[in-house]
mmCIF file of C-alpha atoms and ligand atoms in Angstrom:
data_model
loop_
_atom_site.group_PDB
_atom_site.id
_atom_site.type_symbol
_atom_site.label_atom_id
_atom_site.label_comp_id
_atom_site.label_asym_id
_atom_site.label_seq_id
_atom_site.Cartn_x
_atom_site.Cartn_y
_atom_site.Cartn_z
ATOM 1 C CA MET A 236 -29.524 21.010 -44.757
ATOM 2 C CA LYS A 237 -28.277 21.331 -48.285
ATOM 3 C CA VAL A 238 -30.514 23.475 -50.470
ATOM 4 C CA ILE A 239 -30.498 22.833 -54.173
ATOM 5 C CA SER A 240 -32.492 25.303 -56.185
ATOM 6 C CA GLY A 241 -34.505 24.008 -59.079
ATOM 7 C CA THR A 242 -35.722 25.752 -62.181
ATOM 8 C CA ASN A 243 -39.387 26.508 -62.568
ATOM 9 C CA LEU A 244 -41.132 27.741 -65.671
ATOM 10 C CA GLU A 245 -41.023 31.402 -64.645
ATOM 11 C CA GLN A 246 -37.276 31.203 -64.031
ATOM 12 C CA ALA A 247 -36.747 29.507 -67.365
ATOM 13 C CA LYS A 248 -38.774 32.228 -69.051
ATOM 14 C CA SER A 249 -36.800 35.047 -67.481
ATOM 15 C CA HIS A 250 -33.579 33.194 -68.230
ATOM 16 C CA ASN A 251 -34.573 32.963 -71.911
ATOM 17 C CA ARG A 252 -35.446 36.642 -71.912
ATOM 18 C CA ARG A 253 -31.967 37.452 -70.640
ATOM 19 C CA VAL A 254 -30.359 35.157 -73.178
ATOM 20 C CA VAL A 255 -32.165 37.024 -75.979
ATOM 21 C CA ILE A 256 -31.099 40.427 -74.620
ATOM 22 C CA GLU A 257 -27.514 39.243 -74.096
ATOM 23 C CA SER A 258 -27.325 37.817 -77.640
ATOM 24 C CA ILE A 259 -28.359 41.156 -79.133
ATOM 25 C CA ARG A 260 -26.085 43.063 -76.766
ATOM 26 C CA THR A 261 -23.072 40.948 -77.783
ATOM 27 C CA ASN A 262 -23.752 40.581 -81.491
ATOM 28 C CA GLY A 263 -25.651 43.713 -82.465
ATOM 29 C CA PRO A 264 -29.065 43.722 -84.210
ATOM 30 C CA LEU A 265 -30.449 40.224 -84.853
ATOM 31 C CA SER A 266 -33.535 38.838 -86.560
ATOM 32 C CA ARG A 267 -35.842 36.334 -84.874
ATOM 33 C CA ALA A 268 -34.401 33.548 -87.017
ATOM 34 C CA ALA A 269 -30.831 34.506 -86.139
ATOM 35 C CA LEU A 270 -31.790 34.715 -82.452
ATOM 36 C CA ALA A 271 -33.338 31.253 -82.585
ATOM 37 C CA ARG A 272 -30.186 29.871 -84.200
ATOM 38 C CA LEU A 273 -27.874 31.521 -81.665
ATOM 39 C CA THR A 274 -29.850 30.679 -78.560
ATOM 40 C CA ALA A 275 -31.084 27.223 -79.563
ATOM 41 C CA LEU A 276 -34.587 28.360 -78.554
ATOM 42 C CA THR A 277 -37.568 27.597 -80.768
ATOM 43 C CA THR A 278 -38.699 30.260 -83.243
ATOM 44 C CA GLN A 279 -42.019 30.470 -81.408
ATOM 45 C CA THR A 280 -40.327 31.083 -78.021
ATOM 46 C CA VAL A 281 -38.063 33.728 -79.557
ATOM 47 C CA SER A 282 -41.050 35.419 -81.223
ATOM 48 C CA ASN A 283 -42.972 35.566 -77.931
ATOM 49 C CA ILE A 284 -39.994 37.005 -76.077
ATOM 50 C CA VAL A 285 -39.191 39.551 -78.786
ATOM 51 C CA GLU A 286 -42.806 40.690 -78.851
ATOM 52 C CA GLU A 287 -42.873 41.067 -75.078
ATOM 53 C CA LEU A 288 -39.571 42.979 -74.994
ATOM 54 C CA GLU A 289 -40.680 45.213 -77.840
ATOM 55 C CA ARG A 290 -43.862 46.067 -75.947
ATOM 56 C CA ALA A 291 -41.771 46.891 -72.880
ATOM 57 C CA GLU A 292 -39.669 49.114 -75.199
ATOM 58 C CA ILE A 293 -36.511 47.200 -74.281
ATOM 59 C CA LEU A 294 -36.041 46.076 -77.880
ATOM 60 C CA LYS A 295 -36.842 48.027 -81.015
ATOM 61 C CA ALA A 296 -37.339 46.871 -84.597
ATOM 62 C CA GLU A 297 -34.821 48.151 -87.138
ATOM 63 C CA ALA A 298 -35.696 48.784 -90.792
ATOM 64 C CA PRO A 299 -36.574 45.467 -92.529
ATOM 65 C CA GLN A 300 -33.816 44.067 -94.724
ATOM 66 C CA ARG A 301 -34.462 42.617 -98.143
ATOM 67 C CA ILE A 302 -32.888 39.265 -98.767
ATOM 68 C CA ALA A 303 -32.469 37.447 -102.072
ATOM 69 C CA ARG A 304 -35.290 35.011 -101.534
ATOM 70 C CA GLY A 305 -38.312 35.017 -99.273
ATOM 71 C CA GLN A 306 -39.765 37.607 -96.871
ATOM 72 C CA PRO A 307 -37.716 40.630 -95.765
ATOM 73 C CA ILE A 308 -36.292 40.142 -92.260
ATOM 74 C CA THR A 309 -36.550 42.536 -89.340
ATOM 75 C CA PRO A 310 -33.498 42.866 -87.092
ATOM 76 C CA TYR A 311 -34.063 43.854 -83.468
ATOM 77 C CA SER A 312 -31.724 46.006 -81.385
ATOM 78 C CA ILE A 313 -31.575 47.225 -77.798
ATOM 79 C CA ASN A 314 -33.685 50.374 -77.417
ATOM 80 C CA PRO A 315 -31.282 52.776 -75.639
ATOM 81 C CA ASP A 316 -34.174 54.790 -74.189
ATOM 82 C CA GLY A 317 -35.928 51.699 -72.859
ATOM 83 C CA GLY A 318 -34.328 52.181 -69.461
ATOM 84 C CA TYR A 319 -31.781 54.214 -67.571
ATOM 85 C CA SER A 320 -29.479 53.428 -64.746
ATOM 86 C CA ILE A 321 -27.101 55.276 -62.476
ATOM 87 C CA GLY A 322 -23.693 53.943 -61.573
ATOM 88 C CA LEU A 323 -21.741 55.378 -58.644
ATOM 89 C CA GLU A 324 -18.184 54.820 -57.549
ATOM 90 C CA LEU A 325 -16.684 55.801 -54.255
ATOM 91 C CA GLU A 326 -12.944 55.690 -53.878
ATOM 92 C CA ARG A 327 -10.714 57.201 -51.250
ATOM 93 C CA ASP A 328 -10.166 60.452 -53.126
ATOM 94 C CA HIS A 329 -13.111 60.794 -55.484
ATOM 95 C CA ALA A 330 -16.761 59.963 -56.057
ATOM 96 C CA VAL A 331 -18.167 59.660 -59.582
ATOM 97 C CA GLY A 332 -21.654 59.128 -60.972
ATOM 98 C CA LEU A 333 -22.731 58.153 -64.482
ATOM 99 C CA LEU A 334 -26.181 58.078 -65.993
ATOM 100 C CA THR A 335 -26.321 55.420 -68.706
ATOM 101 C CA ASP A 336 -29.036 54.294 -71.050
ATOM 102 C CA LEU A 337 -29.962 50.690 -71.729
ATOM 103 C CA SER A 338 -27.197 50.314 -74.327
ATOM 104 C CA GLY A 339 -24.587 51.436 -71.798
ATOM 105 C CA SER A 340 -23.997 54.838 -73.422
ATOM 106 C CA VAL A 341 -23.131 57.521 -70.910
ATOM 107 C CA ARG A 342 -25.657 60.374 -70.941
ATOM 108 C CA ALA A 343 -24.284 62.372 -67.988
ATOM 109 C CA ARG A 344 -21.246 62.315 -65.676
ATOM 110 C CA VAL A 345 -20.606 64.037 -62.354
ATOM 111 C CA GLU A 346 -17.416 63.886 -60.290
ATOM 112 C CA ARG A 347 -16.608 65.157 -56.786
ATOM 113 C CA VAL A 348 -13.388 65.192 -54.802
ATOM 114 C CA VAL A 349 -13.570 63.434 -51.415
ATOM 115 C CA ASP A 350 -11.001 62.613 -48.748
ATOM 116 C CA ARG A 351 -11.489 59.159 -47.208
ATOM 117 C CA PRO A 352 -15.156 59.785 -46.409
ATOM 118 C CA THR A 353 -17.037 58.095 -43.594
ATOM 119 C CA PRO A 354 -20.565 56.848 -44.453
ATOM 120 C CA ALA A 355 -22.004 59.995 -42.841
ATOM 121 C CA ASP A 356 -19.862 62.152 -45.158
ATOM 122 C CA ALA A 357 -20.436 60.045 -48.240
ATOM 123 C CA MET A 358 -24.219 59.485 -48.232
ATOM 124 C CA PRO A 359 -25.200 63.146 -48.884
ATOM 125 C CA ILE A 360 -22.454 63.464 -51.517
ATOM 126 C CA LEU A 361 -23.696 60.364 -53.357
ATOM 127 C CA ALA A 362 -27.288 61.629 -53.117
ATOM 128 C CA ALA A 363 -26.236 65.026 -54.513
ATOM 129 C CA ILE A 364 -24.411 63.353 -57.419
ATOM 130 C CA THR A 365 -27.510 61.248 -58.193
ATOM 131 C CA ASP A 366 -29.645 64.376 -58.095
ATOM 132 C CA GLU A 367 -27.369 66.322 -60.385
ATOM 133 C CA LEU A 368 -27.241 63.447 -62.891
ATOM 134 C CA GLN A 369 -31.036 63.350 -63.075
ATOM 135 C CA ARG A 370 -31.251 67.104 -63.546
ATOM 136 C CA SER A 371 -28.573 67.261 -66.233
ATOM 137 C CA PHE A 372 -30.367 64.945 -68.663
ATOM 138 C CA SER A 373 -34.053 64.929 -69.384
ATOM 139 C CA PHE A 374 -35.635 61.469 -69.435
ATOM 140 C CA ASP A 375 -38.692 59.577 -68.220
ATOM 141 C CA ARG A 376 -37.989 59.067 -64.487
ATOM 142 C CA ALA A 377 -40.265 56.033 -64.442
ATOM 143 C CA ARG A 378 -37.618 54.372 -66.592
ATOM 144 C CA LEU A 379 -34.845 54.785 -64.026
ATOM 145 C CA LEU A 380 -34.196 51.177 -63.080
ATOM 146 C CA GLY A 381 -32.028 51.825 -60.071
ATOM 147 C CA VAL A 382 -28.593 52.694 -58.805
ATOM 148 C CA GLY A 383 -25.531 50.488 -58.669
ATOM 149 C CA ILE A 384 -22.516 51.392 -56.593
ATOM 150 C CA ALA A 385 -18.950 50.147 -56.774
ATOM 151 C CA LEU A 386 -16.960 50.366 -53.548
ATOM 152 C CA PRO A 387 -13.419 49.339 -52.781
ATOM 153 C CA GLY A 388 -12.817 46.411 -50.525
ATOM 154 C CA ARG A 389 -14.496 43.606 -48.773
ATOM 155 C CA TYR A 390 -18.065 42.633 -48.202
ATOM 156 C CA ALA A 391 -19.973 40.870 -45.530
ATOM 157 C CA THR A 392 -23.426 39.988 -46.821
ATOM 158 C CA GLU A 393 -25.568 41.555 -49.517
ATOM 159 C CA GLY A 394 -25.066 45.290 -49.632
ATOM 160 C CA VAL A 395 -23.449 45.376 -46.199
ATOM 161 C CA THR A 396 -19.811 46.267 -46.276
ATOM 162 C CA SER A 397 -17.136 45.010 -44.037
ATOM 163 C CA LEU A 398 -14.540 47.297 -45.493
ATOM 164 C CA SER A 399 -11.269 47.203 -43.701
ATOM 165 C CA PRO A 400 -10.121 50.488 -42.171
ATOM 166 C CA ALA A 401 -7.297 50.216 -44.678
ATOM 167 C CA THR A 402 -9.645 51.200 -47.479
ATOM 168 C CA LEU A 403 -12.194 53.606 -46.042
ATOM 169 C CA PRO A 404 -12.779 54.538 -42.410
ATOM 170 C CA GLY A 405 -16.020 53.807 -40.563
ATOM 171 C CA TRP A 406 -17.575 51.522 -43.166
ATOM 172 C CA GLN A 407 -17.409 48.337 -41.121
ATOM 173 C CA ASN A 408 -20.890 46.777 -41.174
ATOM 174 C CA PHE A 409 -22.519 49.809 -42.761
ATOM 175 C CA PRO A 410 -25.575 48.718 -44.801
ATOM 176 C CA VAL A 411 -24.812 50.797 -47.911
ATOM 177 C CA ALA A 412 -27.577 49.418 -50.123
ATOM 178 C CA ARG A 413 -30.319 49.964 -47.524
ATOM 179 C CA GLU A 414 -29.202 53.429 -46.397
ATOM 180 C CA LEU A 415 -28.550 54.801 -49.863
ATOM 181 C CA GLY A 416 -31.772 53.226 -51.152
ATOM 182 C CA LYS A 417 -33.737 55.017 -48.412
ATOM 183 C CA LEU A 418 -32.120 58.307 -49.327
ATOM 184 C CA LEU A 419 -32.636 57.962 -53.077
ATOM 185 C CA GLY A 420 -35.980 56.167 -53.159
ATOM 186 C CA VAL A 421 -34.786 53.649 -55.787
ATOM 187 C CA PRO A 422 -33.273 50.169 -55.459
ATOM 188 C CA VAL A 423 -29.505 50.239 -54.819
ATOM 189 C CA LEU A 424 -27.139 47.381 -55.622
ATOM 190 C CA VAL A 425 -23.598 47.173 -54.276
ATOM 191 C CA GLU A 426 -20.573 45.490 -55.793
ATOM 192 C CA ASN A 427 -16.874 45.663 -55.044
ATOM 193 C CA ASP A 428 -14.985 47.823 -57.526
ATOM 194 C CA ALA A 429 -12.919 45.061 -59.131
ATOM 195 C CA THR A 430 -15.973 42.865 -59.805
ATOM 196 C CA ALA A 431 -17.971 45.854 -61.072
ATOM 197 C CA ALA A 432 -15.102 46.683 -63.437
ATOM 198 C CA ALA A 433 -15.039 43.085 -64.685
ATOM 199 C CA ILE A 434 -18.782 43.361 -65.431
ATOM 200 C CA GLY A 435 -18.202 46.685 -67.249
ATOM 201 C CA GLU A 436 -15.383 45.225 -69.323
ATOM 202 C CA ARG A 437 -17.407 42.091 -70.102
ATOM 203 C CA LEU A 438 -20.398 44.125 -71.303
ATOM 204 C CA TYR A 439 -18.789 47.080 -73.031
ATOM 205 C CA GLY A 440 -15.029 46.552 -73.246
ATOM 206 C CA VAL A 441 -12.235 44.197 -74.286
ATOM 207 C CA ALA A 442 -13.712 41.214 -72.460
ATOM 208 C CA ARG A 443 -16.948 41.285 -74.474
ATOM 209 C CA GLY A 444 -17.831 37.722 -75.360
ATOM 210 C CA LEU A 445 -15.051 36.168 -73.251
ATOM 211 C CA ASN A 446 -15.914 33.176 -71.135
ATOM 212 C CA SER A 447 -13.016 33.243 -68.638
ATOM 213 C CA PHE A 448 -10.907 36.217 -67.709
ATOM 214 C CA VAL A 449 -9.428 37.900 -64.662
ATOM 215 C CA TYR A 450 -9.694 41.659 -64.306
ATOM 216 C CA LEU A 451 -6.950 43.339 -62.304
ATOM 217 C CA PHE A 452 -8.306 46.557 -60.855
ATOM 218 C CA LEU A 453 -5.502 49.013 -60.143
ATOM 219 C CA GLY A 454 -6.706 51.798 -57.903
ATOM 220 C CA GLY A 455 -5.845 53.004 -54.423
ATOM 221 C CA GLY A 456 -5.276 49.285 -53.846
ATOM 222 C CA ILE A 457 -5.321 46.291 -56.173
ATOM 223 C CA GLY A 458 -8.086 43.705 -56.482
ATOM 224 C CA ALA A 459 -9.186 41.055 -58.964
ATOM 225 C CA GLY A 460 -12.600 40.583 -60.548
ATOM 226 C CA MET A 461 -13.038 37.028 -61.734
ATOM 227 C CA PHE A 462 -15.274 35.927 -64.544
ATOM 228 C CA LEU A 463 -14.741 32.196 -64.852
ATOM 229 C CA ASP A 464 -16.486 29.673 -67.091
ATOM 230 C CA GLY A 465 -19.191 32.178 -67.928
ATOM 231 C CA HIS A 466 -19.910 33.233 -64.348
ATOM 232 C CA LEU A 467 -18.813 35.900 -61.957
ATOM 233 C CA TYR A 468 -16.909 34.233 -59.185
ATOM 234 C CA ARG A 469 -17.406 35.930 -55.836
ATOM 235 C CA GLY A 470 -16.348 33.276 -53.346
ATOM 236 C CA SER A 471 -18.185 31.985 -50.288
ATOM 237 C CA ARG A 472 -18.169 35.360 -48.512
ATOM 238 C CA SER A 473 -17.915 37.611 -51.581
ATOM 239 C CA ASN A 474 -14.249 38.217 -50.929
ATOM 240 C CA ALA A 475 -12.669 36.269 -53.760
ATOM 241 C CA GLY A 476 -10.118 38.373 -55.591
ATOM 242 C CA GLU A 477 -8.769 40.251 -52.555
ATOM 243 C CA ILE A 478 -5.311 39.656 -53.939
ATOM 244 C CA GLY A 479 -3.907 42.994 -52.730
ATOM 245 C CA HIS A 480 -2.983 41.235 -49.514
ATOM 246 C CA MET A 481 -1.242 38.319 -51.117
ATOM 247 C CA ILE A 482 2.393 38.295 -49.997
ATOM 248 C CA VAL A 483 4.722 38.874 -52.941
ATOM 249 C CA ALA A 484 7.826 39.896 -50.996
ATOM 250 C CA PRO A 485 8.326 37.834 -47.834
ATOM 251 C CA ASN A 486 9.421 40.172 -45.009
ATOM 252 C CA GLY A 487 8.883 43.115 -47.344
ATOM 253 C CA LEU A 488 7.192 46.447 -46.679
ATOM 254 C CA PRO A 489 4.763 46.443 -43.733
ATOM 255 C CA CYS A 490 1.077 46.548 -44.715
ATOM 256 C CA ILE A 491 -1.865 48.009 -42.819
ATOM 257 C CA CYS A 492 -3.426 44.506 -42.761
ATOM 258 C CA GLY A 493 -0.685 43.396 -40.352
ATOM 259 C CA LYS A 494 1.364 41.344 -42.796
ATOM 260 C CA ARG A 495 4.538 42.305 -44.627
ATOM 261 C CA GLY A 496 5.227 42.385 -48.350
ATOM 262 C CA CYS A 497 1.623 42.510 -49.635
ATOM 263 C CA LEU A 498 1.028 43.131 -53.358
ATOM 264 C CA ASP A 499 -0.831 46.353 -52.482
ATOM 265 C CA ARG A 500 2.390 47.817 -51.142
ATOM 266 C CA TYR A 501 4.150 47.515 -54.528
ATOM 267 C CA VAL A 502 1.643 47.807 -57.347
ATOM 268 C CA SER A 503 -1.228 50.102 -56.292
ATOM 269 C CA LEU A 504 -1.674 53.787 -56.934
ATOM 270 C CA GLY A 505 -1.151 54.237 -53.200
ATOM 271 C CA SER A 506 2.286 52.658 -53.484
ATOM 272 C CA ALA A 507 3.162 54.925 -56.438
ATOM 273 C CA TYR A 508 2.110 58.008 -54.471
ATOM 274 C CA GLU A 509 4.196 56.866 -51.568
ATOM 275 C CA TYR A 510 7.177 56.338 -53.835
ATOM 276 C CA LEU A 511 6.797 59.853 -55.196
ATOM 277 C CA ASN A 512 6.189 61.255 -51.742
ATOM 278 C CA ILE A 513 2.865 62.862 -52.595
ATOM 279 C CA ARG A 514 -0.414 63.019 -50.773
ATOM 280 C CA GLU A 515 -3.544 61.920 -52.683
ATOM 281 C CA ILE A 516 -5.389 65.089 -51.820
ATOM 282 C CA GLU A 517 -2.734 67.168 -53.611
ATOM 283 C CA LEU A 518 -3.783 65.430 -56.808
ATOM 284 C CA GLN A 519 -7.205 66.829 -57.447
ATOM 285 C CA ALA A 520 -6.786 66.966 -61.215
ATOM 286 C CA PRO A 521 -5.359 64.116 -63.299
ATOM 287 C CA HIS A 522 -2.995 66.514 -65.131
ATOM 288 C CA THR A 523 -1.280 67.331 -61.807
ATOM 289 C CA LEU A 524 -0.249 63.704 -61.551
ATOM 290 C CA ASP A 525 0.885 63.595 -65.174
ATOM 291 C CA ALA A 526 3.049 66.659 -64.518
ATOM 292 C CA LEU A 527 4.536 64.998 -61.427
ATOM 293 C CA ILE A 528 5.228 61.813 -63.371
ATOM 294 C CA GLU A 529 7.015 63.865 -66.025
ATOM 295 C CA GLN A 530 9.100 65.645 -63.371
ATOM 296 C CA GLN A 531 10.053 62.467 -61.570
ATOM 297 C CA ARG A 532 10.690 60.159 -64.500
ATOM 298 C CA SER A 533 13.502 58.176 -62.924
ATOM 299 C CA ARG A 534 11.630 57.707 -59.619
ATOM 300 C CA ILE A 535 8.606 56.476 -61.542
ATOM 301 C CA ASP A 536 10.718 54.033 -63.519
ATOM 302 C CA GLU A 537 12.128 52.706 -60.251
ATOM 303 C CA TRP A 538 8.613 52.270 -58.894
ATOM 304 C CA ALA A 539 7.472 50.597 -62.114
ATOM 305 C CA GLY A 540 10.425 48.205 -61.976
ATOM 306 C CA ALA A 541 9.544 47.013 -58.478
ATOM 307 C CA ALA A 542 5.819 46.955 -59.312
ATOM 308 C CA ALA A 543 6.430 44.928 -62.488
ATOM 309 C CA GLU A 544 8.337 42.299 -60.527
ATOM 310 C CA ALA A 545 5.369 41.839 -58.171
ATOM 311 C CA MET A 546 2.913 41.908 -61.090
ATOM 312 C CA ARG A 547 4.739 39.164 -63.015
ATOM 313 C CA GLN A 548 4.453 36.961 -59.962
ATOM 314 C CA THR A 549 0.741 37.781 -59.634
ATOM 315 C CA ILE A 550 0.015 37.158 -63.322
ATOM 316 C CA ASP A 551 1.870 33.848 -63.143
ATOM 317 C CA PHE A 552 -0.180 32.815 -60.110
ATOM 318 C CA LEU A 553 -3.526 33.862 -61.645
ATOM 319 C CA GLU A 554 -2.774 32.011 -64.880
ATOM 320 C CA LEU A 555 -1.788 28.871 -63.036
ATOM 321 C CA ALA A 556 -4.747 29.002 -60.654
ATOM 322 C CA PHE A 557 -7.545 29.942 -63.067
ATOM 323 C CA ASP A 558 -6.353 29.330 -66.641
ATOM 324 C CA PRO A 559 -8.108 32.458 -67.989
ATOM 325 C CA GLN A 560 -8.286 33.374 -71.697
ATOM 326 C CA THR A 561 -6.549 36.617 -70.773
ATOM 327 C CA ILE A 562 -5.891 39.000 -67.877
ATOM 328 C CA VAL A 563 -7.299 42.513 -68.263
ATOM 329 C CA LEU A 564 -5.521 45.438 -66.586
ATOM 330 C CA GLY A 565 -7.415 48.602 -65.759
ATOM 331 C CA GLY A 566 -8.992 50.775 -63.118
ATOM 332 C CA PRO A 567 -8.473 54.328 -61.921
ATOM 333 C CA MET A 568 -4.669 54.206 -62.195
ATOM 334 C CA PRO A 569 -3.790 57.015 -64.664
ATOM 335 C CA PRO A 570 -2.892 55.646 -68.150
ATOM 336 C CA SER A 571 0.549 57.279 -67.996
ATOM 337 C CA LEU A 572 1.380 55.259 -64.884
ATOM 338 C CA LEU A 573 -0.251 52.050 -66.109
ATOM 339 C CA GLN A 574 1.717 52.273 -69.376
ATOM 340 C CA ARG A 575 4.996 52.616 -67.461
ATOM 341 C CA LEU A 576 4.147 49.531 -65.480
ATOM 342 C CA VAL A 577 3.050 47.491 -68.502
ATOM 343 C CA SER A 578 6.137 48.493 -70.501
ATOM 344 C CA GLN A 579 8.282 46.831 -67.829
ATOM 345 C CA LEU A 580 6.229 43.629 -67.511
ATOM 346 C CA GLU A 581 7.753 41.679 -70.384
ATOM 347 C CA PRO A 582 9.130 39.106 -70.397
ATOM 348 C CA LEU A 583 6.437 37.471 -68.267
ATOM 349 C CA HIS A 584 7.229 34.224 -66.514
ATOM 350 C CA THR A 585 7.172 31.183 -68.789
ATOM 351 C CA PRO A 586 3.577 29.925 -69.099
ATOM 352 C CA VAL A 587 2.705 26.380 -68.099
ATOM 353 C CA ASN A 588 2.116 25.404 -71.737
ATOM 354 C CA PRO A 589 4.419 27.634 -73.811
ATOM 355 C CA GLY A 590 3.759 25.717 -77.029
ATOM 356 C CA ILE A 591 0.041 26.402 -77.123
ATOM 357 C CA GLU A 592 -1.148 28.954 -79.645
ATOM 358 C CA ARG A 593 -3.156 31.740 -78.036
ATOM 359 C CA SER A 594 -5.986 33.675 -79.625
ATOM 360 C CA LEU A 595 -5.507 36.534 -77.154
ATOM 361 C CA PRO A 596 -2.379 38.044 -75.574
ATOM 362 C CA ARG A 597 -1.686 37.038 -71.979
ATOM 363 C CA ILE A 598 -2.431 40.549 -70.780
ATOM 364 C CA VAL A 599 -4.601 43.243 -72.346
ATOM 365 C CA ILE A 600 -5.357 46.794 -71.256
ATOM 366 C CA GLY A 601 -9.028 47.497 -70.575
ATOM 367 C CA THR A 602 -10.678 49.730 -73.139
ATOM 368 C CA THR A 603 -13.294 51.501 -71.122
ATOM 369 C CA GLY A 604 -10.774 53.437 -69.049
ATOM 370 C CA ARG A 605 -11.142 54.684 -65.545
ATOM 371 C CA ASP A 606 -14.942 54.602 -65.654
ATOM 372 C CA THR A 607 -15.041 50.813 -66.099
ATOM 373 C CA ALA A 608 -16.156 50.068 -62.551
ATOM 374 C CA ILE A 609 -18.876 52.716 -62.705
ATOM 375 C CA LEU A 610 -20.174 51.342 -66.011
ATOM 376 C CA GLY A 611 -20.274 47.921 -64.387
ATOM 377 C CA ALA A 612 -22.083 49.379 -61.381
ATOM 378 C CA ALA A 613 -24.597 51.046 -63.697
ATOM 379 C CA ALA A 614 -25.179 47.685 -65.381
ATOM 380 C CA LEU A 615 -26.222 46.042 -62.093
ATOM 381 C CA PRO A 616 -29.771 47.499 -61.902
ATOM 382 C CA ILE A 617 -30.355 46.976 -65.627
ATOM 383 C CA PHE A 618 -29.886 43.243 -65.269
ATOM 384 C CA SER A 619 -31.465 42.831 -61.910
ATOM 385 C CA GLN A 620 -34.696 44.020 -63.536
ATOM 386 C CA THR A 621 -34.842 41.021 -65.778
ATOM 387 C CA ASN A 622 -32.655 38.865 -63.624
ATOM 388 C CA PRO A 623 -32.149 38.764 -59.876
ATOM 389 C CA GLN A 624 -28.951 36.794 -60.349
ATOM 390 C CA PHE A 625 -26.595 38.613 -62.638
ATOM 391 C CA ASP A 626 -24.244 35.710 -63.166
ATOM 392 C CA VAL A 627 -26.990 33.516 -64.579
ATOM 393 C CA LEU A 628 -27.277 35.976 -67.415
ATOM 394 C CA GLN A 629 -23.700 35.334 -68.284
ATOM 395 C CA LYS A 630 -24.109 31.707 -69.205
ATOM 396 C CA PRO A 631 -22.498 31.316 -72.598
ATOM 397 C CA ILE A 632 -25.060 31.866 -75.277
ATOM 398 C CA GLY A 633 -25.791 29.207 -77.815
ATOM 399 C CA LYS A 634 -26.334 26.601 -75.131
ATOM 400 C CA LYS A 635 -29.729 25.464 -73.997
ATOM 401 C CA PRO A 636 -30.413 26.604 -70.424
HETATM 402 ZN ZN1 ZN B 144 -1.762 43.561 -46.601
#
């Protein structure tokens, strides 16, 4: 049976609420009149929503502004202290937690070194990070909306991973959201790291306000987060964007997935480490890697040359398949390494429509740095409070729902 979901009044109301919040988040402080103009909602609807959100302390009134004629206007902004959220990230070699306020500002950060943890290893570490974050910043605990976690790799159903052993051992079918939620006593939302990073970049970074972009997450492996036509695109089994196992070099280097010549084997941090003959666990501080890169300049340039070749092919494919406004590069790959790679990317393959004038470059570097995925993870509970379906929030503003 085909299920088609309708829209009832309550859904429409919460959708409008999200549209108001998103408009202010994207544009900065706005008056009721400006909100009504931007959202195509009636002034009365906007007034009701603003009043409700102000009571809930999600919005706050700024100082009234005098205008030439008529009544002074009151702009409304997001109240940073209206809610807090914790974002966690678990990668093969590190776990990080951030406490953010409602505006996305980071109020506390905790990082731990890990070595390919199993769920049994990771759960207490993640709980300890959450604990430390809450102790290091004093705030009203009732306003903690929840915890979002970004994990590498594939997913089965909601909050249940089906991570391949290639990424982290022992995570097959582990119900992360349920288990971590039990341990922490707050709702936990799970997202793959590339999609979480795309959310972070869309909310706080270079992709703010963009309607279609692809985020290339360069970490231990490589994955794509896709934000297309105003929506996150996850695919039928939440595995869209697993491009690390796309073959870019037929009969190339063997991959743990069983194929040969996968993108992961040329572009990821893992492939760079392999090229430099270093073990991840030797790199507990970022400056150690920078020192190694400095020492092995010519090896790194060789790696970057091979990686750039595979990247050009990937960028060409993504542009042809999805026609994004731009492709954002980012993730935990150290900036020194990412810069080497990017410096060798040009010239990219000829685009399908070379004559067309672009408002954005074909590739841009993400601005929120290596914490992008965690910021995106932290954003998950914030929006699930007003919206159980994050991607609905992302409908382009200015259009009637
Ligand atoms: Zn593979």
